[in-house]
XYZ file of N, CA and C in Angstrom:
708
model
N -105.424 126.866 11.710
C -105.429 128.314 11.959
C -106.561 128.961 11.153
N -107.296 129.415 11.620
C -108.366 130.473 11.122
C -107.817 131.605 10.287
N -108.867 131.936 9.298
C -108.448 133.051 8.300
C -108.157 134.197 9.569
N -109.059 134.412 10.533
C -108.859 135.885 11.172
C -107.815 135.449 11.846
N -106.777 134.004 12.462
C -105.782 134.568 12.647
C -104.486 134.683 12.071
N -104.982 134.350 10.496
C -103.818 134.703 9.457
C -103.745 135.798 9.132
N -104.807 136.540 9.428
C -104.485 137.742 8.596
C -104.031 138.760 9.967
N -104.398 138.508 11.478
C -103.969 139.205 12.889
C -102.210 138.847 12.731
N -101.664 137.531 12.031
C -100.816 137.125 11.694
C -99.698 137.736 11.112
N -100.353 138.171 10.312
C -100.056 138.996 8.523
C -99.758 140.178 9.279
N -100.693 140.820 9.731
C -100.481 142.205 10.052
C -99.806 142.655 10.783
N -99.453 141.527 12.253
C -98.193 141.811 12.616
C -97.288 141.960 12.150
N -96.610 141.052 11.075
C -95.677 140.767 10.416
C -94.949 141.733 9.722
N -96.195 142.514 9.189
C -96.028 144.079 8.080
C -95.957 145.255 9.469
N -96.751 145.375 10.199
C -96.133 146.154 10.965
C -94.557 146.056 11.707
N -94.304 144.675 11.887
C -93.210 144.399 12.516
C -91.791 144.755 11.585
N -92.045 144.438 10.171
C -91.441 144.866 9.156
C -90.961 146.071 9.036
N -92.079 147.164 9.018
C -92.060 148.491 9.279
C -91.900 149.562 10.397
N -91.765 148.603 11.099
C -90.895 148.879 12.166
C -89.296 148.891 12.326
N -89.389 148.380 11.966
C -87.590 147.501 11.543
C -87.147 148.502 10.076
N -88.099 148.573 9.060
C -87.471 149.971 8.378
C -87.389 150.851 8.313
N -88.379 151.980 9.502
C -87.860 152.833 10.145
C -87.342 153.174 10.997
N -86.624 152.112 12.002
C -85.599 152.117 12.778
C -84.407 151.940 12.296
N -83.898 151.148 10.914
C -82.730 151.045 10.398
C -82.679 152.888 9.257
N -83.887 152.874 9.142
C -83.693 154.799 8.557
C -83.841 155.583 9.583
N -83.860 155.518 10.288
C -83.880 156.587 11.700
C -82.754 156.086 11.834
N -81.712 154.982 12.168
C -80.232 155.107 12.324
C -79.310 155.558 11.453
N -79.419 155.688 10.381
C -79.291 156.515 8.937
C -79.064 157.476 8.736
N -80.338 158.081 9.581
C -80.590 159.756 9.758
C -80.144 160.212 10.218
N -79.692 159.626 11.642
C -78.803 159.822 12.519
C -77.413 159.783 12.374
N -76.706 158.711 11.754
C -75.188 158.794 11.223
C -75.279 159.930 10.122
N -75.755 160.115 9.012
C -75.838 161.387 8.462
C -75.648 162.463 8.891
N -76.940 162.954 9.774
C -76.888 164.067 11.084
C -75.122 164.023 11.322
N -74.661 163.039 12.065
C -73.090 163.500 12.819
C -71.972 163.414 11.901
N -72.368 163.094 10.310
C -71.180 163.083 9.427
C -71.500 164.563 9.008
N -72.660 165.016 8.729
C -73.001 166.584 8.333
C -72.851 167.254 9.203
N -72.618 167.123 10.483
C -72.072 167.602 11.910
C -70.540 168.170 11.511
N -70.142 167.134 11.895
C -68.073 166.819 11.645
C -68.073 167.741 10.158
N -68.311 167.517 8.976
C -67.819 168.028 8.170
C -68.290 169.103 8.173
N -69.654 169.742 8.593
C -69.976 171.074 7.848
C -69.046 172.394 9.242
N -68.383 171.569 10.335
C -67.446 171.892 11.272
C -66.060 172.429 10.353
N -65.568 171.173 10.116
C -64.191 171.278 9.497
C -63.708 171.869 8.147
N -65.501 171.222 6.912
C -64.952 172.238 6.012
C -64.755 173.684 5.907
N -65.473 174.308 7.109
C -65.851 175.746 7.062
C -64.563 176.190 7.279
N -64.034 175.562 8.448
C -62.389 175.790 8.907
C -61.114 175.683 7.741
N -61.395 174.707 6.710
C -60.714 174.434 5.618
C -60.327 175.361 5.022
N -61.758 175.949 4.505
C -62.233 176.700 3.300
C -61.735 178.444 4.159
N -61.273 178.587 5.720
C -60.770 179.738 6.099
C -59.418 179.319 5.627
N -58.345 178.404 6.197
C -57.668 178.166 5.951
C -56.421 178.187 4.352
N -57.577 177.876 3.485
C -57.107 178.393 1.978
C -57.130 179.878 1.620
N -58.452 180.505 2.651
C -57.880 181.948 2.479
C -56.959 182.677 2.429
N -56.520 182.315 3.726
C -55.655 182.878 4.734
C -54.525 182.601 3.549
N -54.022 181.174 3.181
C -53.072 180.506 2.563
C -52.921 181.403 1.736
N -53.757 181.873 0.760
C -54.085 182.628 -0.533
C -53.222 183.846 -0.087
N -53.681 184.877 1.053
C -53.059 186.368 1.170
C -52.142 186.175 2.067
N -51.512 184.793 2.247
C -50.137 185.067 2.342
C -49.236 184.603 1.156
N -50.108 184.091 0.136
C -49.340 184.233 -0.544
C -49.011 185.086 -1.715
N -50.115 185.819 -1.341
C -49.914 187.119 -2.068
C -48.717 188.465 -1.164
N -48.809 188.061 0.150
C -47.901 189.213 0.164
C -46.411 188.544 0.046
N -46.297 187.246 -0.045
C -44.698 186.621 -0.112
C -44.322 186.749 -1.756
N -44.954 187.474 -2.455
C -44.294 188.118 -4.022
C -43.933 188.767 -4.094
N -42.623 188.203 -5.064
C -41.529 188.818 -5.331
C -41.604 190.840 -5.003
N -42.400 191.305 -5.528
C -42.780 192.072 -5.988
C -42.978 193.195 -4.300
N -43.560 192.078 -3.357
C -44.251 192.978 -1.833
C -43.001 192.784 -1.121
N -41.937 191.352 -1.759
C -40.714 191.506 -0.957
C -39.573 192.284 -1.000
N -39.914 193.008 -2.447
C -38.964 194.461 -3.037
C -39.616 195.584 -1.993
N -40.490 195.575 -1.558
C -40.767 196.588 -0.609
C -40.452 196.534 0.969
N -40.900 195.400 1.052
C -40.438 195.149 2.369
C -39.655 193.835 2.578
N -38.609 193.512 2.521
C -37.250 193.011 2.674
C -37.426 191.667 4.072
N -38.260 192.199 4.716
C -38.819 191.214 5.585
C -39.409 189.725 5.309
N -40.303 190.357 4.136
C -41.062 189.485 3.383
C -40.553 188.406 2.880
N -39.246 188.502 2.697
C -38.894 187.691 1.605
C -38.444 186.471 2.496
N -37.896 186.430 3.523
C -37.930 185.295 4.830
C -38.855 184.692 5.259
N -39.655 185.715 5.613
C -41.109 185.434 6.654
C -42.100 184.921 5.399
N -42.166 185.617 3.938
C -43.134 184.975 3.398
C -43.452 183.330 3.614
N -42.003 182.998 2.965
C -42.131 181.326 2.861
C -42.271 180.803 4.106
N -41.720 181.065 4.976
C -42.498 180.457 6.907
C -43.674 180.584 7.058
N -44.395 181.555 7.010
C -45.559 181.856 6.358
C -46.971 180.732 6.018
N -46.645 180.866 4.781
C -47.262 179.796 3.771
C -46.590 178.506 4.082
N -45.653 178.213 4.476
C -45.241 176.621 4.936
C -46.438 176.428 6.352
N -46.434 177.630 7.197
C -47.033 176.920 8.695
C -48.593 177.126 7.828
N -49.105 177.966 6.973
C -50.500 177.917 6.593
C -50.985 176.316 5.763
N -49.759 176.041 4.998
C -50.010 174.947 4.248
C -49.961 173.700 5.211
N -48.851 173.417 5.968
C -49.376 172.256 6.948
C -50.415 172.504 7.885
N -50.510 173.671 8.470
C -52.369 173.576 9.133
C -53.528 172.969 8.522
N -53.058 173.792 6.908
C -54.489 172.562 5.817
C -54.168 171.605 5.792
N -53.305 170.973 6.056
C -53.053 169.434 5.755
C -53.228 169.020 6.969
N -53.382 169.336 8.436
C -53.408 168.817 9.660
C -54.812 168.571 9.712
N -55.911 169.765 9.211
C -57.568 169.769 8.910
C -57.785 168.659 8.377
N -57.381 168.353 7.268
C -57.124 167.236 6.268
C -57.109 166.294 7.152
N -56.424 166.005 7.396
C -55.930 164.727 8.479
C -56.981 164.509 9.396
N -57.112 165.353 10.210
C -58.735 165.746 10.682
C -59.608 165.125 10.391
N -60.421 165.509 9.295
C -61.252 164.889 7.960
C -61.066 163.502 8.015
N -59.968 162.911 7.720
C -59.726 161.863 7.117
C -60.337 160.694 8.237
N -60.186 161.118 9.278
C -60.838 160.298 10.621
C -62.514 159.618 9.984
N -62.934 160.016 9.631
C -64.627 159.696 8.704
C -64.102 159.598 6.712
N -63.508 160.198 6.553
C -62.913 159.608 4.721
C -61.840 159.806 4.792
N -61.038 158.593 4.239
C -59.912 158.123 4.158
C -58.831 158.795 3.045
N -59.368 159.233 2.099
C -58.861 159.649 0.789
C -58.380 161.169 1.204
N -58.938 161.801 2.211
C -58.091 162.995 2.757
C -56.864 162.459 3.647
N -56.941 161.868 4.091
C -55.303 161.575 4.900
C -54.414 161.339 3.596
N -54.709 161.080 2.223
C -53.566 160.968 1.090
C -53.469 162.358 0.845
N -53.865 163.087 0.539
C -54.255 164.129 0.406
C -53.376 165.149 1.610
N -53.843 165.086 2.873
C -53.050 165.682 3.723
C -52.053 165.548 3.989
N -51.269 164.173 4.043
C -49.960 163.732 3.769
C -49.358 164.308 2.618
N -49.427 164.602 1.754
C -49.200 164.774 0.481
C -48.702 166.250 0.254
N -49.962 166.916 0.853
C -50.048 168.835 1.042
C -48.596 168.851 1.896
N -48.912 168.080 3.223
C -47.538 168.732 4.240
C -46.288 168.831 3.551
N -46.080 167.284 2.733
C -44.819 166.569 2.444
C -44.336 168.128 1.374
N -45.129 167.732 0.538
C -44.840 168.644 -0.783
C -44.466 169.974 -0.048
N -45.204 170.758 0.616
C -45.143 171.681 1.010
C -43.623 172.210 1.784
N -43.136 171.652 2.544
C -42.006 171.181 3.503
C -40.430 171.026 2.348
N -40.963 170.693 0.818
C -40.019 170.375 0.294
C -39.863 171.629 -0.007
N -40.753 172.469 -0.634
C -40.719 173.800 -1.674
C -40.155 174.655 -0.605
N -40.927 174.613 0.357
C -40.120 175.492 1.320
C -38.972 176.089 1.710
N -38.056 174.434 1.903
C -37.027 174.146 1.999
C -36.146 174.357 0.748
N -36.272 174.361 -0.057
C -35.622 174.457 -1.477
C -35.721 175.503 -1.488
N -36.932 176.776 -1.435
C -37.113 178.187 -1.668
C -35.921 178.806 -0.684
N -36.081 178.043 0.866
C -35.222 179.250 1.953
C -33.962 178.469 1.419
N -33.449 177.540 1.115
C -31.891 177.301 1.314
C -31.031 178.104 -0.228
N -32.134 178.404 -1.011
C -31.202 179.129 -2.536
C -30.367 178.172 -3.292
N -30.868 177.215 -3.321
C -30.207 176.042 -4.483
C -30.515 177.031 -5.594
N -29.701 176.563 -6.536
C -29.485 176.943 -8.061
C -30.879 176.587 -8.694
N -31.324 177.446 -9.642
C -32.424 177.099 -10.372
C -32.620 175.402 -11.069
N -31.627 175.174 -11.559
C -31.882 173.730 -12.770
C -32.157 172.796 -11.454
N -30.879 172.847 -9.948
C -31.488 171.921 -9.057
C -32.727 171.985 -8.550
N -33.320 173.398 -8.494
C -34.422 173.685 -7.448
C -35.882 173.169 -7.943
N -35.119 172.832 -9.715
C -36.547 172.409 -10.436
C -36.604 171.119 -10.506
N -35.105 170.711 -10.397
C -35.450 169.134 -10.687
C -35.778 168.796 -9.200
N -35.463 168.957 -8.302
C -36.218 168.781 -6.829
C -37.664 169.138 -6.818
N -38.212 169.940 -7.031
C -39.353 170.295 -7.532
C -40.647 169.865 -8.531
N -40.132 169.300 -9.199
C -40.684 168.180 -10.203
C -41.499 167.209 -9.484
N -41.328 166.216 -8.670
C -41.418 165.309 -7.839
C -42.961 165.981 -6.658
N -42.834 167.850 -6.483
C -43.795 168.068 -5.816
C -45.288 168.185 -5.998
N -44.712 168.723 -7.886
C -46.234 168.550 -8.860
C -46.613 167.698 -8.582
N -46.143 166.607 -8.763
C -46.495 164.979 -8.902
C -47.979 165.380 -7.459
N -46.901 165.061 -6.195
C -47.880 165.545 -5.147
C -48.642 165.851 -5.032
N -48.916 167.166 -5.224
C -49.924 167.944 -5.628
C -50.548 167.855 -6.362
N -50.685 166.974 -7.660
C -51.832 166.212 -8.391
C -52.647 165.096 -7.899
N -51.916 164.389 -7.196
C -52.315 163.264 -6.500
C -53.049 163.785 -5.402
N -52.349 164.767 -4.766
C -53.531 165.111 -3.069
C -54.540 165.973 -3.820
N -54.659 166.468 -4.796
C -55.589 167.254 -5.211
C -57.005 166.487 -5.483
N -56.405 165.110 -6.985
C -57.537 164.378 -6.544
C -57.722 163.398 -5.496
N -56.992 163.418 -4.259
C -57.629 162.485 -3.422
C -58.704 163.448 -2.469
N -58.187 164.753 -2.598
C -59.003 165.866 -1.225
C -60.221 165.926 -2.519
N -60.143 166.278 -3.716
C -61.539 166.308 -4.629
C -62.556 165.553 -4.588
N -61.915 164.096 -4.640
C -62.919 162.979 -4.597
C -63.232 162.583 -2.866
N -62.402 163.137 -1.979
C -63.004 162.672 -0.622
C -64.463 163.430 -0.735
N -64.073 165.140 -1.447
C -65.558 165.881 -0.645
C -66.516 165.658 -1.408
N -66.260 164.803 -2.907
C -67.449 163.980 -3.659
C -67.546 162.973 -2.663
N -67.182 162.030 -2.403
C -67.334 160.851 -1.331
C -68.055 161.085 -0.044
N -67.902 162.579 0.264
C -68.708 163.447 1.594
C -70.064 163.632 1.202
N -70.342 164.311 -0.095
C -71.353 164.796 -0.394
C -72.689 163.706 -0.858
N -72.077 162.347 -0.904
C -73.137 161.568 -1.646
C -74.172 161.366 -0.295
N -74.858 161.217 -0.563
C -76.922 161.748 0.294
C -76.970 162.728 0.686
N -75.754 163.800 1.141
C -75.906 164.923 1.532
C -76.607 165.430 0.313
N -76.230 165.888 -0.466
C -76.247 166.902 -1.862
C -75.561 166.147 -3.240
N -76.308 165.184 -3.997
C -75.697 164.077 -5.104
C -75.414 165.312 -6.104
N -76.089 166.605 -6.207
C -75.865 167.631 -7.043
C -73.976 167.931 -6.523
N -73.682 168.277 -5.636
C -72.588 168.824 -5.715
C -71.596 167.782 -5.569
N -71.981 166.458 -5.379
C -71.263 165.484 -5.192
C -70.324 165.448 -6.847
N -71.404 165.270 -7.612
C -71.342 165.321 -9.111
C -70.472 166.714 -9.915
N -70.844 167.458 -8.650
C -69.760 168.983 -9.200
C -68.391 168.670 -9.248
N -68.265 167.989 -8.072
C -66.426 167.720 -7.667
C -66.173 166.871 -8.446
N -66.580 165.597 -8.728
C -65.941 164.898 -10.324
C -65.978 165.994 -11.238
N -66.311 166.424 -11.922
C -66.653 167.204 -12.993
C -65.699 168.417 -13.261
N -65.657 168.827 -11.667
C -64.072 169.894 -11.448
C -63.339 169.238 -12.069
N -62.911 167.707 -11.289
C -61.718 167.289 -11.663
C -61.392 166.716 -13.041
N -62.558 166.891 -13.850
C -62.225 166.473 -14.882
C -61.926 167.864 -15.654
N -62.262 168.584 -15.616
C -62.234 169.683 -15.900
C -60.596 170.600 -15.753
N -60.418 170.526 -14.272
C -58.355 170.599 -13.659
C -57.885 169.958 -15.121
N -58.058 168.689 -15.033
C -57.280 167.593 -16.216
C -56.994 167.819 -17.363
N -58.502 168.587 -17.987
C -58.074 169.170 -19.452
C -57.316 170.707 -19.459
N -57.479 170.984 -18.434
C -57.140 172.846 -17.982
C -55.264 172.193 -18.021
N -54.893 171.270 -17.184
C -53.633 171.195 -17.224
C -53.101 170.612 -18.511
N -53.517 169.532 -18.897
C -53.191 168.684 -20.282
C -53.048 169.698 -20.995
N -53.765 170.886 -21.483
C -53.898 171.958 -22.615
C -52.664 172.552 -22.375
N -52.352 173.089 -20.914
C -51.435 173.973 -20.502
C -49.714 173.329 -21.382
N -49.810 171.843 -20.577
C -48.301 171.131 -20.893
C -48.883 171.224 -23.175
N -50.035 170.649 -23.122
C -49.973 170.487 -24.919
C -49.429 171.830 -25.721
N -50.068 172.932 -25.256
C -49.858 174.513 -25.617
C -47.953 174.526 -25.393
N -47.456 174.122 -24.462
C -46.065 174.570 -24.005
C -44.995 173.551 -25.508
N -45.763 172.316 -25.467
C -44.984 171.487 -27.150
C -45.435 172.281 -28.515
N -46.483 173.061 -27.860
C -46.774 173.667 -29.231
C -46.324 175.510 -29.408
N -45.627 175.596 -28.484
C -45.159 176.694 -28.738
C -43.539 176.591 -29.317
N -43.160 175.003 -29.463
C -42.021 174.646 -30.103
C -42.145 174.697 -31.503
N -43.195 174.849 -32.059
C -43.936 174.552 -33.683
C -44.184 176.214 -33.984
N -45.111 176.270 -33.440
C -45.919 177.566 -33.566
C -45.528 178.326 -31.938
N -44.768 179.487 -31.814
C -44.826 179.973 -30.806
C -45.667 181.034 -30.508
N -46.656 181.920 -31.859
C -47.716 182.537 -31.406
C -48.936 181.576 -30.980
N -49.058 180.469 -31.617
C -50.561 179.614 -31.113
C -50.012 179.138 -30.050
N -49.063 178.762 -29.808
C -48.937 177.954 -28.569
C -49.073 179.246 -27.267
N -48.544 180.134 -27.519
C -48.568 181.187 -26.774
C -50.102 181.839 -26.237
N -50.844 181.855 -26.674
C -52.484 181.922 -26.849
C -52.703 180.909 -26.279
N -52.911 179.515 -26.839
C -52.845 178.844 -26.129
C -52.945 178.007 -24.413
N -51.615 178.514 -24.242
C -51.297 178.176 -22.916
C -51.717 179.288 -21.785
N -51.885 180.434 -22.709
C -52.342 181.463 -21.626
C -54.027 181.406 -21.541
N -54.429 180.859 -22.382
C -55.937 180.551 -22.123
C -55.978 179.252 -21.601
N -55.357 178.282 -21.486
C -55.401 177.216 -20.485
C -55.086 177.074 -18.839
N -53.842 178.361 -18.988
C -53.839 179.344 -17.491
C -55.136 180.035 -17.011
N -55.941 180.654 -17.613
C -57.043 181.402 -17.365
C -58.053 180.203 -16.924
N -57.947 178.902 -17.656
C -58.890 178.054 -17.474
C -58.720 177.454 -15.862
N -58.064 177.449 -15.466
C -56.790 176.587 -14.531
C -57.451 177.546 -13.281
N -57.157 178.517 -13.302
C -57.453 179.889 -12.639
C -58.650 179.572 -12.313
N -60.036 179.685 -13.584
C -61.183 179.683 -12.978
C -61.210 178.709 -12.497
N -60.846 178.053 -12.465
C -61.569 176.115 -11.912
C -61.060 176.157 -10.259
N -59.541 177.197 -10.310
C -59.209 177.561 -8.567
C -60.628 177.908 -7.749
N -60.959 179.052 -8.630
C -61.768 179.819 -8.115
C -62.600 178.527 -8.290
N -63.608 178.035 -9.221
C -64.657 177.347 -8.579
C -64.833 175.877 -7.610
N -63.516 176.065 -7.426
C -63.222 174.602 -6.454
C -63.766 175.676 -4.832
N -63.066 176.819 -4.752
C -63.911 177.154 -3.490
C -65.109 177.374 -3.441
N -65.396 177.732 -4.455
C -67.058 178.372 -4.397
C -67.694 176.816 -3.735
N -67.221 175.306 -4.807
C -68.009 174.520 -4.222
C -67.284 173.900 -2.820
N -66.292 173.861 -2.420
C -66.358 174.241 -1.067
C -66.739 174.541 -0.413
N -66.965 175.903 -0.240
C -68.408 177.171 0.469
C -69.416 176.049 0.492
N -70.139 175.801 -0.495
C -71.267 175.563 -0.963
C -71.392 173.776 -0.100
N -70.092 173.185 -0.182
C -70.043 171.970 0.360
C -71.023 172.474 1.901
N -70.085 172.778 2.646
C -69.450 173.446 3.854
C -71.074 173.721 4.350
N -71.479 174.909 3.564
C -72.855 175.119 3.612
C -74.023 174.191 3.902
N -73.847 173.101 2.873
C -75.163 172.235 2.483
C -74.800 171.374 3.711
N -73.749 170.950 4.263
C -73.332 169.897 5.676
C -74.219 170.409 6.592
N -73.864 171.730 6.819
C -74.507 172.470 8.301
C -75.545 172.645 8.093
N -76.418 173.019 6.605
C -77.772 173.080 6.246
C -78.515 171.626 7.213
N -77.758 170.757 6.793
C -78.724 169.295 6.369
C -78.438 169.273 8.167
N -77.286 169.319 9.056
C -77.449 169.068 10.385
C -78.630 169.810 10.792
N -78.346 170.987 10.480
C -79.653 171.939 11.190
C -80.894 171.466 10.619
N -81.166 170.969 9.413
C -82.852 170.991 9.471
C -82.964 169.111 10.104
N -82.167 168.448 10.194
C -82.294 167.033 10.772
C -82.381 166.956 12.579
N -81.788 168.416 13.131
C -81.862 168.547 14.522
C -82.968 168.980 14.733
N -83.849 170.350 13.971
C -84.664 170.721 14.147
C -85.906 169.536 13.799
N -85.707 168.661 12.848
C -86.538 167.637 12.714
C -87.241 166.774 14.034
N -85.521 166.748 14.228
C -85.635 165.857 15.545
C -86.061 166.204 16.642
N -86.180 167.388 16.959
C -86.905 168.533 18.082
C -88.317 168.598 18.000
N -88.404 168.220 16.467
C -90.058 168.861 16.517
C -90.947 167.646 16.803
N -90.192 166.319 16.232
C -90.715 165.207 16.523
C -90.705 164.839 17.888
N -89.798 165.082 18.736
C -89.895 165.208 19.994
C -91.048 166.022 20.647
């Protein structure tokens, strides 16, 4: 074989190469494209969904049901059909990440119990020890729906991917403080009292910034579809 046709050789070879690695990243681009499709769809729907959840559950207190007497029935039906809709989204979701179907299972179940315990008027000591069992729940679907939309976000946005661990580490010490503050208001009941109400406040903000990065999830999905369609248009 002649040098000129080792190197006509060669050069196929590297083109043929590079061919083959931008066709396996152009299929890439493309599964990306329809996972930033699906989610920046569903989280938007989510992230209505917790709204909604939110001002009904503001008008099912105690407080809006001293006014209107209605409330106090309809609240909890209410927030039960708002809370399994998020968990049906969830479920939704979970079709592309798996760690939301624990998560959505989890929301309904829990949800369905409190409910039920709230409308039937069991006695307080039962309604808590039934109740006990839902925290649990609700810690567990919390971090499985946390770490799915870290698990969503990795090539989308590794910045906000990294936010949602960081929440959840963050929930962890916000709650740990809360239960530590409550043994320490057995010792000291002014520090513990301080305390636990600044670990409530902490708890609070971290509510609030779990939607913001929600939004922000939700956002960056539909961002990245739209400039990967328009990509794909222009290259066309």
């Amino acid at each position: 074989m002649t040098e000129n046709n080792r190197a006509e050789q060669t050069y196929s070879e590297n083109v043929t190469d590079e061919s083959q690695r931008a066709a396996v990243e152009a299929r890439r681009q493309e599964a990306l494209a329809r996972k930033a499709e699906f989610f920046g769809k569903w989280m938007w729907i989510y992230f209505l969904m917790i709204i909604l959840e939110t001002i009904v559950a503001v008008i099912s207190l105690d407080i809006v049901g001293e006014t209107c007497s209605v409330m106090q029935w309809i609240g909890p039906l209410l927030g039960l059909a708002c809370s399994v809709a998020s968990g049906v989204v969830l479920l939704k979701m979970s079709e592309r990440e798996y760690q939301y179907k624990i998560a959505g299972v989890l929301y309904i179940t829990g949800n369905i119990i409190e409910a039920a315990v709230e409308l039937s008027g069991i006695a307080d000591n039962w309604a808590l020890f039934i109740l006990l069992p839902t925290a649990v729940f609700g810690l567990i679907a919390m971090y499985n729906e946390w770490m799915g939309h870290a698990s969503v976000m990795i090539e989308i946005d590794n910045v906000l991917a990294e936010k949602w661990r960081k929440l959840w580490k963050r929930l962890l010490i916000g709650i740990g403080g809360m239960f530590g503050s409550i043994m320490l208001m057995l010792m000291i009941p002014v520090v513990g009292l301080v305390a636990f109400l600044v670990s409530a406040i902490a708890v609070a903000v971290i509510a609030i910034m779990k939607m913001v990065c929600l939004y922000q999830s939700a956002k960056a999905c539909s961002r990245w579809f739209e400039d990967t369609s328009t990509g794909t248009e222009t290259m066309v």
